[in-house]
């Protein structure tokens, strides 16, 4: 693994989390907490390992994962807009969260959307993710501004700089509480998918067993309870409809895949 240790020392799994993504990652002094950090604490339990969180922009995390400088990262992708790394260099898990990508407006803002083309009347805002292209057009071709983090995005929504914010319900709920505002969903644009992704360069033959261990732990009642408790701690919600838990009968070989095999699995699942 990255940062090899002597056999007497605990193994350390180096995990990359994306920057500027409260409440998923919250900086506290020189350390980090948040929903993803709490999820990691539960996920690594069966492996007997420790983990070290490093914060990386998406554009830097992927090359470091492929080079073996990182062991694991959370891959948050928008289907059709974010590509996977090369298929022979990583192992990817089943989705763990599938989250709507919504348009949120202030409750007191009189915004009416009868058809998607009505979006052209409004100014939208989103969070810039370095390394992911944002050229994809929204119906109606509205003016869209991108901010460095969700805090800037939602403060701009509250002050009227933008009319609607593009994000998911976990982040929107968190900033609604933090800014003491009321946001309402106006339209669902799509979804984001969160998965574990493991470096074969650093983990080698341990990549699939570690991924499988993570996914089995993810499905335990204890982990699900921890996630809900964590959400309350950060004054947000993780709705059960967002969580993807592999059924107990799912064979190990369907928990973790090469990217090529996963895309084939996903295609077959969608066609059923």
Short mmCIF file of C-alpha atoms in Angstrom, two decimals:
data_model
loop_
_atom_site.label_atom_id
_atom_site.label_comp_id
_atom_site.label_asym_id
_atom_site.label_seq_id
_atom_site.Cartn_x
_atom_site.Cartn_y
_atom_site.Cartn_z
CA UNK A 1 0.00 0.00 0.00
CA UNK A 2 1.01 3.63 -0.19
CA UNK A 3 3.27 4.63 2.72
CA UNK A 4 4.50 1.11 3.48
CA UNK A 5 5.17 0.31 7.13
CA UNK A 6 7.14 -2.37 8.92
CA UNK A 7 5.17 -5.56 9.63
CA UNK A 8 4.94 -4.65 13.33
CA UNK A 9 3.12 -1.40 12.59
CA UNK A 10 -0.58 -1.11 11.68
CA UNK A 11 -1.26 -0.91 7.97
CA UNK A 12 -2.23 2.57 6.87
CA UNK A 13 -4.70 3.06 4.01
CA UNK A 14 -4.22 6.43 2.36
CA UNK A 15 -7.63 7.77 1.33
CA UNK A 16 -8.31 10.83 -0.83
CA UNK A 17 -11.40 12.94 -0.21
CA UNK A 18 -12.47 15.87 -2.37
CA UNK A 19 -11.92 19.36 -1.03
CA UNK A 20 -14.68 21.87 -0.25
CA UNK A 21 -17.54 19.44 0.23
CA UNK A 22 -19.17 20.09 3.63
CA UNK A 23 -20.82 18.17 5.27
CA UNK A 24 -19.10 15.22 3.55
CA UNK A 25 -15.69 16.58 4.58
CA UNK A 26 -15.32 19.23 7.30
CA UNK A 27 -11.92 20.65 8.21
CA UNK A 28 -11.30 20.93 11.96
CA UNK A 29 -7.89 22.35 12.80
CA UNK A 30 -5.28 20.07 11.25
CA UNK A 31 -7.68 17.13 10.87
CA UNK A 32 -10.88 16.31 9.04
CA UNK A 33 -14.29 15.05 10.04
CA UNK A 34 -17.59 14.74 8.20
CA UNK A 35 -19.92 12.14 6.71
CA UNK A 36 -17.28 10.51 4.51
CA UNK A 37 -14.74 10.37 7.33
CA UNK A 38 -17.26 8.68 9.60
CA UNK A 39 -18.12 6.25 6.82
CA UNK A 40 -14.44 5.41 6.42
CA UNK A 41 -14.04 4.67 10.12
CA UNK A 42 -16.70 2.00 9.79
CA UNK A 43 -15.57 0.67 6.42
CA UNK A 44 -11.98 -0.12 7.45
CA UNK A 45 -12.89 -1.95 10.67
CA UNK A 46 -12.76 -5.54 9.32
CA UNK A 47 -9.44 -4.97 7.54
CA UNK A 48 -7.57 -4.27 10.77
CA UNK A 49 -6.06 -1.21 9.12
CA UNK A 50 -5.84 2.46 9.99
CA UNK A 51 -6.54 5.18 7.46
CA UNK A 52 -5.04 8.54 6.69
CA UNK A 53 -7.23 11.18 5.05
CA UNK A 54 -5.68 13.45 2.45
CA UNK A 55 -7.62 16.19 0.69
CA UNK A 56 -7.17 16.36 -3.05
CA UNK A 57 -8.95 18.03 -5.95
CA UNK A 58 -10.40 15.51 -8.37
CA UNK A 59 -7.85 16.42 -11.06
CA UNK A 60 -4.95 15.51 -8.74
CA UNK A 61 -6.51 12.53 -6.93
CA UNK A 62 -7.03 10.39 -10.03
CA UNK A 63 -3.39 10.56 -11.28
CA UNK A 64 -2.08 9.86 -7.76
CA UNK A 65 -4.42 6.88 -7.43
CA UNK A 66 -3.23 5.48 -10.76
CA UNK A 67 0.41 5.99 -9.75
CA UNK A 68 -0.06 4.17 -6.45
CA UNK A 69 0.49 7.26 -4.28
CA UNK A 70 -3.05 6.81 -2.93
CA UNK A 71 -4.85 3.60 -1.97
CA UNK A 72 -8.51 4.60 -2.04
CA UNK A 73 -10.73 7.51 -2.96
CA UNK A 74 -14.44 8.23 -3.04
CA UNK A 75 -15.45 8.63 -6.66
CA UNK A 76 -18.42 10.98 -7.01
CA UNK A 77 -19.54 10.98 -10.62
CA UNK A 78 -22.29 12.45 -12.73
CA UNK A 79 -23.27 9.79 -15.28
CA UNK A 80 -22.26 10.94 -18.75
CA UNK A 81 -20.15 13.84 -17.48
CA UNK A 82 -17.30 12.27 -15.50
CA UNK A 83 -15.19 9.48 -16.93
CA UNK A 84 -13.66 6.56 -15.07
CA UNK A 85 -9.87 6.05 -14.82
CA UNK A 86 -8.28 3.41 -17.10
CA UNK A 87 -9.99 0.07 -16.63
CA UNK A 88 -6.87 -1.99 -15.89
CA UNK A 89 -5.53 0.16 -13.05
CA UNK A 90 -8.37 0.41 -10.52
CA UNK A 91 -11.05 -1.66 -8.80
CA UNK A 92 -14.42 0.01 -8.32
CA UNK A 93 -17.19 -0.89 -5.88
CA UNK A 94 -20.90 -1.02 -6.31
CA UNK A 95 -22.50 2.42 -5.69
CA UNK A 96 -22.91 3.31 -2.02
CA UNK A 97 -24.94 6.51 -2.49
CA UNK A 98 -27.12 7.60 -5.41
CA UNK A 99 -28.13 11.22 -4.90
CA UNK A 100 -30.48 13.45 -6.92
CA UNK A 101 -28.88 16.47 -8.56
CA UNK A 102 -31.52 19.14 -7.93
CA UNK A 103 -32.12 22.80 -8.54
CA UNK A 104 -32.80 24.64 -5.26
CA UNK A 105 -34.31 28.10 -4.87
CA UNK A 106 -35.09 30.22 -1.82
CA UNK A 107 -38.55 29.43 -0.53
CA UNK A 108 -39.54 33.11 -0.83
CA UNK A 109 -38.32 33.42 -4.44
CA UNK A 110 -41.22 33.24 -6.90
CA UNK A 111 -39.67 30.93 -9.49
CA UNK A 112 -41.97 29.04 -11.86
CA UNK A 113 -40.70 26.20 -14.07
CA UNK A 114 -43.36 24.65 -16.26
CA UNK A 115 -40.93 23.17 -18.80
CA UNK A 116 -37.12 22.73 -18.77
CA UNK A 117 -36.75 25.56 -21.29
CA UNK A 118 -38.05 27.96 -18.63
CA UNK A 119 -34.61 27.65 -17.00
CA UNK A 120 -33.31 30.11 -19.58
CA UNK A 121 -35.02 32.89 -17.60
CA UNK A 122 -32.86 32.30 -14.52
CA UNK A 123 -29.28 32.50 -13.25
CA UNK A 124 -28.02 29.16 -11.91
CA UNK A 125 -25.05 28.34 -9.71
CA UNK A 126 -22.96 25.22 -9.11
CA UNK A 127 -19.76 24.10 -7.39
CA UNK A 128 -16.65 23.95 -9.56
CA UNK A 129 -14.87 20.58 -9.40
CA UNK A 130 -11.35 20.84 -10.74
CA UNK A 131 -10.72 18.13 -13.29
CA UNK A 132 -14.35 17.75 -14.39
CA UNK A 133 -15.62 19.67 -17.41
CA UNK A 134 -18.70 21.79 -16.92
CA UNK A 135 -19.61 22.42 -20.53
CA UNK A 136 -22.71 20.22 -20.50
CA UNK A 137 -25.72 22.37 -21.34
CA UNK A 138 -28.79 22.60 -19.15
CA UNK A 139 -32.16 22.76 -20.97
CA UNK A 140 -33.01 26.35 -21.79
CA UNK A 141 -29.30 27.31 -21.80
CA UNK A 142 -29.46 29.42 -18.60
CA UNK A 143 -26.61 31.59 -17.38
CA UNK A 144 -24.57 29.48 -14.94
CA UNK A 145 -21.86 30.58 -12.48
CA UNK A 146 -19.50 28.17 -10.72
CA UNK A 147 -18.24 28.68 -7.17
CA UNK A 148 -15.29 27.19 -5.30
CA UNK A 149 -17.35 25.52 -2.58
CA UNK A 150 -20.95 24.98 -1.37
CA UNK A 151 -20.69 27.80 1.19
CA UNK A 152 -20.07 30.38 -1.56
CA UNK A 153 -22.84 28.81 -3.64
CA UNK A 154 -25.52 28.99 -0.96
CA UNK A 155 -24.53 32.41 0.33
CA UNK A 156 -24.94 33.61 -3.27
CA UNK A 157 -28.39 31.99 -3.34
CA UNK A 158 -29.42 33.64 -0.07
CA UNK A 159 -28.23 37.09 -1.17
CA UNK A 160 -29.90 36.84 -4.58
CA UNK A 161 -26.74 36.75 -6.68
CA UNK A 162 -28.11 33.58 -8.29
CA UNK A 163 -31.67 32.31 -8.61
CA UNK A 164 -31.09 28.58 -8.13
CA UNK A 165 -28.31 26.29 -6.89
CA UNK A 166 -27.36 22.96 -8.46
CA UNK A 167 -26.53 20.36 -5.78
CA UNK A 168 -27.86 17.37 -3.86
CA UNK A 169 -30.24 17.15 -0.87
CA UNK A 170 -27.57 16.31 1.75
CA UNK A 171 -25.56 19.46 1.02
CA UNK A 172 -28.67 21.63 0.55
CA UNK A 173 -30.10 20.51 3.89
CA UNK A 174 -26.78 21.19 5.64
CA UNK A 175 -26.51 24.77 4.36
CA UNK A 176 -30.19 25.43 4.95
CA UNK A 177 -29.56 24.78 8.63
CA UNK A 178 -26.25 26.64 8.69
CA UNK A 179 -27.58 29.77 6.99
CA UNK A 180 -31.02 29.59 8.64
CA UNK A 181 -32.75 29.77 5.28
CA UNK A 182 -35.42 27.74 3.52
CA UNK A 183 -34.67 26.10 0.18
CA UNK A 184 -37.13 24.27 -2.05
CA UNK A 185 -36.51 21.87 -4.92
CA UNK A 186 -37.59 23.24 -8.29
CA UNK A 187 -36.33 20.56 -10.67
CA UNK A 188 -34.26 17.36 -10.70
CA UNK A 189 -31.53 17.54 -13.35
CA UNK A 190 -30.05 14.08 -12.87
CA UNK A 191 -28.11 12.21 -10.21
CA UNK A 192 -24.66 11.67 -8.73
CA UNK A 193 -23.22 8.27 -7.89
CA UNK A 194 -20.71 7.71 -5.07
CA UNK A 195 -18.43 4.66 -5.13
CA UNK A 196 -15.22 3.42 -3.52
CA UNK A 197 -12.33 3.17 -5.96
CA UNK A 198 -9.10 1.29 -5.17
CA UNK A 199 -5.61 1.56 -6.67
CA UNK A 200 -4.20 -1.66 -8.11
CA UNK A 201 -0.78 0.03 -8.32
CA UNK A 202 -0.54 0.38 -4.52
CA UNK A 203 -2.77 -2.45 -3.29
CA UNK A 204 -2.00 -5.00 -6.02
CA UNK A 205 -3.67 -8.36 -5.19
CA UNK A 206 -5.22 -6.85 -2.06
CA UNK A 207 -7.40 -4.40 -4.05
CA UNK A 208 -10.39 -6.70 -4.58
CA UNK A 209 -10.34 -8.26 -1.06
CA UNK A 210 -10.14 -4.79 0.52
CA UNK A 211 -12.94 -3.50 -1.69
CA UNK A 212 -15.08 -6.53 -0.85
CA UNK A 213 -14.41 -6.02 2.87
CA UNK A 214 -15.43 -2.35 2.59
CA UNK A 215 -18.67 -3.23 0.82
CA UNK A 216 -19.65 -5.96 3.30
CA UNK A 217 -19.03 -3.60 6.18
CA UNK A 218 -21.05 -0.91 4.38
CA UNK A 219 -24.06 -3.26 4.42
CA UNK A 220 -24.02 -3.90 8.18
CA UNK A 221 -26.73 -2.38 10.40
CA UNK A 222 -24.00 -0.80 12.54
CA UNK A 223 -22.61 1.16 9.60
CA UNK A 224 -26.06 2.33 8.52
CA UNK A 225 -26.82 3.48 12.08
CA UNK A 226 -23.48 5.30 12.20
CA UNK A 227 -24.30 7.12 8.95
CA UNK A 228 -27.64 8.33 10.29
CA UNK A 229 -26.06 9.45 13.59
CA UNK A 230 -23.33 11.25 11.66
CA UNK A 231 -25.91 13.07 9.53
CA UNK A 232 -27.68 14.33 12.65
CA UNK A 233 -24.36 15.52 14.06
CA UNK A 234 -23.78 17.64 10.97
CA UNK A 235 -27.39 18.88 10.97
CA UNK A 236 -28.41 17.23 7.74
CA UNK A 237 -30.20 14.06 6.61
CA UNK A 238 -29.21 10.97 4.67
CA UNK A 239 -32.47 9.56 3.39
CA UNK A 240 -32.67 5.78 3.18
CA UNK A 241 -33.67 6.11 -0.49
CA UNK A 242 -30.17 7.47 -1.25
CA UNK A 243 -28.25 4.58 0.32
CA UNK A 244 -27.35 1.62 -1.87
CA UNK A 245 -26.85 -1.56 0.16
CA UNK A 246 -25.86 -4.77 -1.63
CA UNK A 247 -28.31 -7.57 -0.77
CA UNK A 248 -26.95 -10.36 1.45
CA UNK A 249 -27.32 -12.83 -1.42
CA UNK A 250 -25.11 -10.83 -3.79
CA UNK A 251 -21.95 -12.87 -4.58
CA UNK A 252 -18.58 -11.34 -3.73
CA UNK A 253 -17.63 -11.06 -7.40
CA UNK A 254 -20.51 -8.62 -7.93
CA UNK A 255 -19.42 -6.26 -5.11
CA UNK A 256 -16.22 -5.06 -6.80
CA UNK A 257 -15.18 -4.89 -10.45
CA UNK A 258 -12.71 -3.64 -12.98
CA UNK A 259 -14.27 -0.55 -14.54
CA UNK A 260 -14.93 -2.39 -17.80
CA UNK A 261 -16.78 -5.18 -15.99
CA UNK A 262 -18.68 -2.67 -13.85
CA UNK A 263 -19.91 -0.72 -16.87
CA UNK A 264 -21.11 -3.97 -18.45
CA UNK A 265 -22.83 -4.94 -15.18
CA UNK A 266 -24.47 -1.51 -14.92
CA UNK A 267 -25.67 -1.68 -18.53
CA UNK A 268 -27.26 -5.09 -17.96
CA UNK A 269 -28.89 -3.91 -14.71
CA UNK A 270 -30.44 -0.86 -16.44
CA UNK A 271 -31.83 -2.99 -19.26
CA UNK A 272 -33.79 -5.23 -16.87
#
